[in-house]
mmCIF file of C-alpha atoms in Angstrom:
data_model
loop_
_atom_site.group_PDB
_atom_site.id
_atom_site.type_symbol
_atom_site.label_atom_id
_atom_site.label_comp_id
_atom_site.label_asym_id
_atom_site.label_seq_id
_atom_site.Cartn_x
_atom_site.Cartn_y
_atom_site.Cartn_z
ATOM 1 C CA MET A 9 1.670 4.987 -44.005
ATOM 2 C CA ILE A 10 1.378 5.448 -40.258
ATOM 3 C CA ILE A 11 3.891 3.452 -38.215
ATOM 4 C CA SER A 12 2.887 2.446 -34.696
ATOM 5 C CA ALA A 13 5.894 2.005 -32.403
ATOM 6 C CA SER A 14 4.358 0.228 -30.631
ATOM 7 C CA ARG A 15 1.198 -1.085 -29.017
ATOM 8 C CA ARG A 16 3.043 -4.380 -28.473
ATOM 9 C CA THR A 17 6.024 -3.182 -26.455
ATOM 10 C CA ASP A 18 7.719 -0.036 -25.155
ATOM 11 C CA ILE A 19 10.194 0.727 -27.938
ATOM 12 C CA PRO A 20 11.238 4.188 -26.645
ATOM 13 C CA ALA A 21 12.021 2.835 -23.165
ATOM 14 C CA PHE A 22 13.878 -0.370 -24.048
ATOM 15 C CA TYR A 23 14.654 -0.498 -27.761
ATOM 16 C CA SER A 24 15.351 3.067 -28.848
ATOM 17 C CA GLN A 25 18.852 2.363 -30.148
ATOM 18 C CA TRP A 26 17.502 -0.511 -32.233
ATOM 19 C CA PHE A 27 14.808 1.797 -33.583
ATOM 20 C CA PHE A 28 17.281 4.481 -34.627
ATOM 21 C CA ASN A 29 19.449 1.809 -36.253
ATOM 22 C CA ARG A 30 16.402 0.730 -38.260
ATOM 23 C CA ILE A 31 15.784 4.345 -39.280
ATOM 24 C CA LYS A 32 19.362 4.487 -40.546
ATOM 25 C CA GLU A 33 19.001 1.209 -42.452
ATOM 26 C CA GLY A 34 15.626 2.237 -43.857
ATOM 27 C CA TYR A 35 13.581 -0.855 -43.048
ATOM 28 C CA VAL A 36 12.461 -3.219 -40.297
ATOM 29 C CA LEU A 37 11.438 -6.887 -40.205
ATOM 30 C CA VAL A 38 8.220 -7.625 -38.322
ATOM 31 C CA PRO A 39 7.008 -11.167 -37.530
ATOM 32 C CA ASN A 40 3.308 -11.920 -37.809
ATOM 33 C CA PRO A 41 2.173 -12.281 -34.160
ATOM 34 C CA TYR A 42 0.129 -15.394 -35.024
ATOM 35 C CA HIS A 43 2.554 -16.923 -37.538
ATOM 36 C CA PRO A 44 6.037 -15.853 -36.392
ATOM 37 C CA LYS A 45 7.789 -17.521 -39.321
ATOM 38 C CA MET A 46 5.932 -15.178 -41.676
ATOM 39 C CA ILE A 47 7.857 -11.909 -41.637
ATOM 40 C CA SER A 48 7.079 -8.583 -43.268
ATOM 41 C CA LYS A 49 9.790 -6.280 -44.533
ATOM 42 C CA VAL A 50 8.492 -2.790 -43.770
ATOM 43 C CA SER A 51 10.078 0.249 -45.373
ATOM 44 C CA LEU A 52 10.897 3.167 -43.067
ATOM 45 C CA SER A 53 11.673 5.565 -45.894
ATOM 46 C CA PRO A 54 10.472 9.136 -45.256
ATOM 47 C CA ALA A 55 8.842 8.936 -48.684
ATOM 48 C CA VAL A 56 6.263 6.400 -47.441
ATOM 49 C CA VAL A 57 6.099 7.023 -43.668
ATOM 50 C CA ASP A 58 3.624 9.832 -43.067
ATOM 51 C CA CYS A 59 3.920 9.728 -39.296
ATOM 52 C CA PHE A 60 5.286 7.670 -36.402
ATOM 53 C CA VAL A 61 3.103 7.165 -33.334
ATOM 54 C CA PHE A 62 5.201 6.225 -30.301
ATOM 55 C CA TRP A 63 3.593 4.470 -27.314
ATOM 56 C CA THR A 64 5.591 4.615 -24.101
ATOM 57 C CA LYS A 65 5.708 4.954 -20.342
ATOM 58 C CA ASN A 66 9.258 6.242 -20.304
ATOM 59 C CA PRO A 67 10.756 7.861 -23.430
ATOM 60 C CA ALA A 68 13.791 9.187 -21.540
ATOM 61 C CA PRO A 69 16.257 7.078 -23.613
ATOM 62 C CA MET A 70 15.055 8.841 -26.781
ATOM 63 C CA LEU A 71 15.204 12.436 -25.584
ATOM 64 C CA ASN A 72 18.758 13.144 -26.684
ATOM 65 C CA GLN A 73 18.374 11.453 -30.077
ATOM 66 C CA LEU A 74 15.251 13.089 -31.454
ATOM 67 C CA GLU A 75 17.295 14.974 -34.040
ATOM 68 C CA LYS A 76 17.620 11.626 -35.837
ATOM 69 C CA LEU A 77 13.918 11.968 -36.634
ATOM 70 C CA GLN A 78 14.337 15.275 -38.441
ATOM 71 C CA ASP A 79 13.093 13.773 -41.715
ATOM 72 C CA TYR A 80 9.928 12.382 -40.110
ATOM 73 C CA ASN A 81 6.725 13.521 -38.464
ATOM 74 C CA TYR A 82 5.724 11.927 -35.177
ATOM 75 C CA TYR A 83 3.952 12.233 -31.856
ATOM 76 C CA PHE A 84 3.901 10.366 -28.541
ATOM 77 C CA GLN A 85 1.214 8.544 -26.606
ATOM 78 C CA PHE A 86 2.753 8.870 -23.124
ATOM 79 C CA THR A 87 1.134 6.856 -20.325
ATOM 80 C CA LEU A 88 1.383 8.358 -16.853
ATOM 81 C CA ASN A 89 -0.220 6.186 -14.199
ATOM 82 C CA PRO A 90 0.026 6.802 -10.435
ATOM 83 C CA TYR A 91 0.263 3.208 -9.196
ATOM 84 C CA GLY A 92 3.922 2.947 -8.273
ATOM 85 C CA GLU A 93 6.023 -0.174 -7.780
ATOM 86 C CA LYS A 94 3.191 -2.394 -6.577
ATOM 87 C CA LEU A 95 1.530 -2.587 -9.971
ATOM 88 C CA GLU A 96 4.222 -1.168 -12.293
ATOM 89 C CA ASN A 97 7.333 -2.860 -11.017
ATOM 90 C CA HIS A 98 10.117 -1.440 -13.170
ATOM 91 C CA LEU A 99 9.132 2.125 -13.935
ATOM 92 C CA PRO A 100 10.804 5.301 -12.662
ATOM 93 C CA SER A 101 8.804 7.257 -10.116
ATOM 94 C CA ILE A 102 5.799 9.260 -11.259
ATOM 95 C CA ASP A 103 7.688 12.488 -10.526
ATOM 96 C CA LYS A 104 10.612 11.438 -12.723
ATOM 97 C CA ARG A 105 8.279 10.462 -15.534
ATOM 98 C CA MET A 106 6.401 13.748 -15.256
ATOM 99 C CA ASP A 107 9.727 15.542 -15.565
ATOM 100 C CA THR A 108 10.499 13.480 -18.689
ATOM 101 C CA PHE A 109 7.065 14.341 -20.069
ATOM 102 C CA LYS A 110 7.735 18.054 -19.638
ATOM 103 C CA LYS A 111 11.179 17.810 -21.243
ATOM 104 C CA LEU A 112 9.738 15.963 -24.224
ATOM 105 C CA ALA A 113 6.924 18.486 -24.659
ATOM 106 C CA ASP A 114 9.397 21.357 -24.444
ATOM 107 C CA LYS A 115 11.404 19.753 -27.261
ATOM 108 C CA ILE A 116 8.622 18.853 -29.682
ATOM 109 C CA GLY A 117 5.547 20.837 -28.586
ATOM 110 C CA ARG A 118 2.666 20.072 -26.247
ATOM 111 C CA GLU A 119 0.332 19.039 -29.099
ATOM 112 C CA ARG A 120 2.627 16.112 -29.918
ATOM 113 C CA VAL A 121 2.670 14.580 -26.428
ATOM 114 C CA ILE A 122 -0.642 12.960 -25.474
ATOM 115 C CA TRP A 123 -1.161 12.122 -21.804
ATOM 116 C CA ARG A 124 -2.730 8.684 -21.289
ATOM 117 C CA TYR A 125 -4.336 8.067 -17.904
ATOM 118 C CA ASP A 126 -4.719 4.390 -18.622
ATOM 119 C CA PRO A 127 -5.684 1.835 -17.470
ATOM 120 C CA ILE A 128 -7.926 3.037 -14.671
ATOM 121 C CA LEU A 129 -8.438 0.270 -12.109
ATOM 122 C CA THR A 130 -9.627 0.144 -8.526
ATOM 123 C CA ASN A 131 -9.211 -1.777 -5.300
ATOM 124 C CA GLU A 132 -9.118 -0.806 -1.630
ATOM 125 C CA GLU A 133 -5.961 1.283 -2.091
ATOM 126 C CA TYR A 134 -6.548 2.658 -5.581
ATOM 127 C CA ASN A 135 -10.132 3.695 -4.988
ATOM 128 C CA VAL A 136 -12.196 6.474 -6.525
ATOM 129 C CA SER A 137 -10.800 9.104 -4.159
ATOM 130 C CA PHE A 138 -7.249 8.015 -4.983
ATOM 131 C CA HIS A 139 -7.871 8.537 -8.702
ATOM 132 C CA GLN A 140 -9.601 11.863 -8.201
ATOM 133 C CA GLU A 141 -6.610 13.200 -6.268
ATOM 134 C CA ALA A 142 -3.916 11.593 -8.458
ATOM 135 C CA PHE A 143 -5.510 12.767 -11.695
ATOM 136 C CA ALA A 144 -5.820 16.331 -10.394
ATOM 137 C CA ARG A 145 -2.171 16.371 -9.288
ATOM 138 C CA ILE A 146 -0.852 15.065 -12.612
ATOM 139 C CA ALA A 147 -3.120 17.373 -14.610
ATOM 140 C CA ASP A 148 -1.843 20.382 -12.700
ATOM 141 C CA GLY A 149 1.742 19.287 -13.342
ATOM 142 C CA LEU A 150 1.161 18.816 -17.089
ATOM 143 C CA LYS A 151 -1.188 21.735 -17.734
ATOM 144 C CA ASP A 152 1.373 23.573 -19.877
ATOM 145 C CA HIS A 153 2.805 20.470 -21.526
ATOM 146 C CA THR A 154 -0.031 18.608 -23.235
ATOM 147 C CA ALA A 155 -3.118 19.377 -25.276
ATOM 148 C CA LYS A 156 -4.968 16.099 -24.781
ATOM 149 C CA CYS A 157 -5.636 13.465 -22.134
ATOM 150 C CA MET A 158 -6.914 10.018 -23.070
ATOM 151 C CA LEU A 159 -8.802 8.020 -20.437
ATOM 152 C CA GLY A 160 -8.613 4.238 -20.579
ATOM 153 C CA PHE A 161 -10.335 1.710 -18.314
ATOM 154 C CA ILE A 162 -8.887 -1.692 -17.493
ATOM 155 C CA ASP A 163 -9.750 -4.660 -19.686
ATOM 156 C CA HIS A 164 -9.866 -7.911 -17.739
ATOM 157 C CA TYR A 165 -8.209 -10.060 -20.391
ATOM 158 C CA GLN A 166 -8.206 -13.760 -19.601
ATOM 159 C CA HIS A 167 -4.429 -13.930 -19.211
ATOM 160 C CA ILE A 168 -4.207 -11.124 -16.612
ATOM 161 C CA ARG A 169 -7.073 -12.190 -14.368
ATOM 162 C CA ASN A 170 -4.953 -14.171 -11.946
ATOM 163 C CA SER A 171 -2.439 -11.330 -11.626
ATOM 164 C CA VAL A 172 -4.989 -8.612 -10.966
ATOM 165 C CA ARG A 173 -7.004 -10.846 -8.634
ATOM 166 C CA LEU A 174 -3.971 -11.020 -6.331
ATOM 167 C CA PHE A 175 -4.415 -7.278 -5.796
ATOM 168 C CA ASN A 176 -8.211 -7.566 -5.434
ATOM 169 C CA ILE A 177 -8.743 -5.683 -8.697
ATOM 170 C CA HIS A 178 -12.186 -6.426 -10.091
ATOM 171 C CA PRO A 179 -14.162 -5.048 -13.030
ATOM 172 C CA LEU A 180 -15.173 -1.440 -12.539
ATOM 173 C CA THR A 181 -18.768 -0.612 -11.743
ATOM 174 C CA GLN A 182 -20.625 1.981 -13.785
ATOM 175 C CA GLU A 183 -21.007 4.036 -10.619
ATOM 176 C CA GLU A 184 -17.219 4.104 -10.100
ATOM 177 C CA ILE A 185 -16.581 5.017 -13.723
ATOM 178 C CA GLU A 186 -19.036 7.885 -13.720
ATOM 179 C CA GLU A 187 -17.932 9.256 -10.345
ATOM 180 C CA MET A 188 -14.323 9.381 -11.532
ATOM 181 C CA ALA A 189 -15.268 10.735 -14.948
ATOM 182 C CA VAL A 190 -17.238 13.628 -13.463
ATOM 183 C CA SER A 191 -14.250 14.510 -11.296
ATOM 184 C CA PHE A 192 -11.780 14.224 -14.189
ATOM 185 C CA LYS A 193 -13.941 16.456 -16.384
ATOM 186 C CA LYS A 194 -14.236 19.042 -13.611
ATOM 187 C CA THR A 195 -10.435 19.007 -13.217
ATOM 188 C CA ILE A 196 -9.720 19.355 -16.952
ATOM 189 C CA ASP A 197 -12.289 22.129 -17.364
ATOM 190 C CA VAL A 198 -9.926 24.318 -15.323
ATOM 191 C CA TYR A 199 -7.361 23.888 -18.129
ATOM 192 C CA PRO A 200 -9.199 24.853 -21.351
ATOM 193 C CA ASP A 201 -6.158 24.031 -23.503
ATOM 194 C CA ILE A 202 -6.453 20.310 -22.663
ATOM 195 C CA GLN A 203 -9.015 18.092 -24.439
ATOM 196 C CA LEU A 204 -10.339 15.091 -22.465
ATOM 197 C CA ASP A 205 -11.314 11.969 -24.465
ATOM 198 C CA THR A 206 -11.870 8.304 -23.804
ATOM 199 C CA CYS A 207 -9.800 5.635 -25.527
ATOM 200 C CA THR A 208 -12.241 3.409 -27.503
ATOM 201 C CA VAL A 209 -16.037 3.465 -27.381
ATOM 202 C CA LYS A 210 -16.149 0.673 -24.790
ATOM 203 C CA VAL A 211 -16.982 3.199 -22.070
ATOM 204 C CA ASP A 212 -19.352 5.859 -23.380
ATOM 205 C CA LEU A 213 -19.033 9.113 -21.440
ATOM 206 C CA ARG A 214 -20.433 11.467 -24.048
ATOM 207 C CA HIS A 215 -23.342 12.339 -21.762
ATOM 208 C CA LEU A 216 -20.734 13.760 -19.368
ATOM 209 C CA GLY A 217 -19.098 15.848 -22.087
ATOM 210 C CA ILE A 218 -16.209 13.433 -22.689
ATOM 211 C CA PRO A 219 -15.997 12.319 -26.363
ATOM 212 C CA SER A 220 -14.735 8.984 -27.619
ATOM 213 C CA GLY A 221 -11.346 9.745 -29.124
ATOM 214 C CA LEU A 222 -8.711 8.241 -31.395
ATOM 215 C CA CYS A 223 -5.176 7.351 -30.346
ATOM 216 C CA ILE A 224 -3.972 7.130 -33.946
ATOM 217 C CA ASP A 225 -5.842 10.249 -34.872
ATOM 218 C CA LYS A 226 -6.395 11.369 -38.465
ATOM 219 C CA ASP A 227 -7.065 15.010 -37.559
ATOM 220 C CA LEU A 228 -4.021 15.280 -35.314
ATOM 221 C CA ILE A 229 -1.782 13.580 -37.871
ATOM 222 C CA GLU A 230 -2.941 15.910 -40.631
ATOM 223 C CA LYS A 231 -2.261 18.884 -38.385
ATOM 224 C CA ILE A 232 1.261 17.629 -37.640
ATOM 225 C CA ILE A 233 2.239 16.611 -41.162
ATOM 226 C CA GLY A 234 0.582 19.531 -42.948
ATOM 227 C CA TYR A 235 -1.338 17.628 -45.624
ATOM 228 C CA PRO A 236 -4.551 15.567 -45.831
ATOM 229 C CA ILE A 237 -4.423 11.779 -45.837
ATOM 230 C CA LEU A 238 -6.705 9.035 -47.098
ATOM 231 C CA ALA A 239 -7.013 6.599 -44.208
ATOM 232 C CA GLN A 240 -9.538 3.988 -43.184
ATOM 233 C CA LYS A 241 -10.502 2.702 -39.755
ATOM 234 C CA ASP A 242 -7.961 0.096 -38.640
ATOM 235 C CA LYS A 243 -9.562 -3.289 -39.341
ATOM 236 C CA ASN A 244 -6.880 -5.050 -37.282
ATOM 237 C CA GLN A 245 -8.018 -3.413 -34.038
ATOM 238 C CA ARG A 246 -11.058 -4.219 -31.935
ATOM 239 C CA ASN A 247 -14.419 -2.890 -33.119
ATOM 240 C CA ILE A 248 -14.493 -0.522 -30.144
ATOM 241 C CA CYS A 249 -11.290 1.158 -31.369
ATOM 242 C CA ASN A 250 -11.662 4.335 -33.444
ATOM 243 C CA CYS A 251 -8.041 4.483 -34.656
ATOM 244 C CA ILE A 252 -7.104 4.804 -38.307
ATOM 245 C CA GLU A 253 -4.949 2.191 -40.024
ATOM 246 C CA SER A 254 -1.293 1.771 -39.118
ATOM 247 C CA ILE A 255 1.524 -0.768 -39.224
ATOM 248 C CA ASP A 256 2.883 -1.903 -35.871
ATOM 249 C CA ILE A 257 6.606 -2.697 -35.800
ATOM 250 C CA GLY A 258 6.752 -4.088 -32.259
ATOM 251 C CA THR A 259 6.854 -7.631 -30.888
ATOM 252 C CA TYR A 260 4.725 -9.019 -28.072
ATOM 253 C CA GLU A 261 6.292 -10.536 -24.946
ATOM 254 C CA SER A 262 9.185 -8.071 -24.901
ATOM 255 C CA CYS A 263 8.206 -5.147 -22.628
ATOM 256 C CA LEU A 264 10.131 -4.882 -19.362
ATOM 257 C CA ASN A 265 8.000 -2.297 -17.555
ATOM 258 C CA GLY A 266 6.544 -5.061 -15.386
ATOM 259 C CA CYS A 267 2.933 -3.842 -15.244
ATOM 260 C CA ILE A 268 0.732 -6.541 -13.725
ATOM 261 C CA TYR A 269 -2.207 -5.611 -15.995
ATOM 262 C CA CYS A 270 -0.245 -5.814 -19.272
ATOM 263 C CA TYR A 271 -2.197 -7.135 -22.259
ATOM 264 C CA ALA A 272 0.991 -7.528 -24.351
ATOM 265 C CA ILE A 273 2.613 -10.240 -22.208
ATOM 266 C CA LYS A 274 0.571 -13.428 -22.148
ATOM 267 C CA GLY A 275 3.255 -15.515 -20.466
ATOM 268 C CA ASN A 276 4.861 -13.712 -17.566
ATOM 269 C CA TYR A 277 7.618 -11.221 -16.910
ATOM 270 C CA ASN A 278 10.283 -13.926 -17.238
ATOM 271 C CA THR A 279 9.206 -14.433 -20.851
ATOM 272 C CA ALA A 280 9.957 -10.801 -21.607
ATOM 273 C CA VAL A 281 13.317 -11.026 -19.821
ATOM 274 C CA TYR A 282 14.183 -14.128 -21.861
ATOM 275 C CA ASN A 283 13.226 -12.428 -25.116
ATOM 276 C CA ARG A 284 15.173 -9.303 -24.180
ATOM 277 C CA ARG A 285 18.325 -11.431 -23.968
ATOM 278 C CA LYS A 286 17.809 -12.361 -27.617
ATOM 279 C CA HIS A 287 17.593 -8.714 -28.643
ATOM 280 C CA ASP A 288 20.368 -7.399 -30.882
ATOM 281 C CA LYS A 289 20.268 -3.669 -31.575
ATOM 282 C CA ASN A 290 21.804 -4.320 -34.997
ATOM 283 C CA SER A 291 19.294 -6.971 -36.075
ATOM 284 C CA PRO A 292 16.434 -5.995 -38.404
ATOM 285 C CA LEU A 293 14.184 -8.006 -36.054
ATOM 286 C CA LEU A 294 13.357 -6.592 -32.640
ATOM 287 C CA ILE A 295 13.873 -9.976 -31.018
ATOM 288 C CA GLY A 296 16.459 -12.415 -32.345
ATOM 289 C CA HIS A 297 17.698 -12.983 -35.889
ATOM 290 C CA LEU A 298 16.351 -14.471 -39.078
ATOM 291 C CA SER A 299 16.287 -18.259 -39.370
ATOM 292 C CA GLU A 300 16.665 -20.280 -42.549
ATOM 293 C CA ASP A 301 13.008 -21.299 -42.491
ATOM 294 C CA ASP A 302 11.667 -17.763 -42.032
ATOM 295 C CA ILE A 303 9.647 -16.441 -44.961
ATOM 296 C CA VAL A 304 10.237 -12.743 -45.626
ATOM 297 C CA LYS A 305 7.853 -10.790 -47.826
ATOM 298 C CA GLU A 306 8.143 -7.116 -48.654
ATOM 299 C CA ARG A 307 5.087 -5.247 -47.506
ATOM 300 C CA GLU A 308 3.525 -2.855 -49.950
ATOM 301 C CA MET A 309 4.095 0.606 -48.539
ATOM 302 C CA LYS A 310 2.852 3.945 -49.763
ATOM 303 C CA SER A 311 2.131 7.353 -48.359
ATOM 304 C CA LEU A 312 -1.480 8.020 -47.382
ATOM 305 C CA ARG A 313 -1.160 11.518 -48.795
ATOM 306 C CA ASP A 314 -4.255 12.772 -50.611
ATOM 307 C CA ASN A 315 -2.765 14.658 -53.537
ATOM 308 C CA GLN A 316 -6.093 16.154 -54.524
ATOM 309 C CA TYR A 317 -6.101 18.605 -51.648
ATOM 310 C CA SER A 318 -3.789 20.795 -49.629
ATOM 311 C CA LEU A 319 -4.263 22.144 -46.136
ATOM 312 C CA PHE A 320 -2.411 25.329 -47.046
#
């Protein structure tokens, strides 16, 4: 199985010690986001975990513990945005995060660190010219440290509209999208070892030579793990998402990065701070502990390995 860690929160940045404790214990408990009393027990045995996909904006806390993953295959979706403290209140500077990106790629290989330029949003300050210049600067800095860049465009979810409106951030126009995309493609074409894709099919840029990609990517996973897998499209994601199936072990309302556009915090930042106080690195749950009325069911887990074929 593929384990996503996590679309719901930044585990590498804030919960890495908990994660490594779960690796040691061999399982994790994951509440159903819609029915939190219904809890799945998910095995983390190397025998059933084909690959971990980490999602993060700052994996620095994990860098010196990666040897604990020696029995696993994995790669990182690493978001590098240029907005700074105004929109991403609790992140290290872009330069520090670029340095972390390079260190991570040097440790595990450029193919296993995907650069996400996501979400792309605009206002008077973060206009098209801003993105053209910022993207070119980051791309030049990462040219030897990644093999793929994923472009993502802001979704105006209902629960973030008030927050983004305070910064005069409105839905992107097609003209803005295409002007930026042309510039991004021109920049990346200078670095032939970097593939440029979009995240989801929501914004179709194929006519500009930018394919619609996958974040949880079957081809990349097979290349990393060294054997073919039998995997379906993830039915739990939006229809516009191309990703293959995975199990997410994160919990919503627990990320402390403080991004004003965050889809994973439907309350506000104080909710995440409150939940963080309930975190125990030794608990099988990311947030809090089991209660007497919780219902725990073991999730059926198996490798996706296709034993009929071999890549080698």
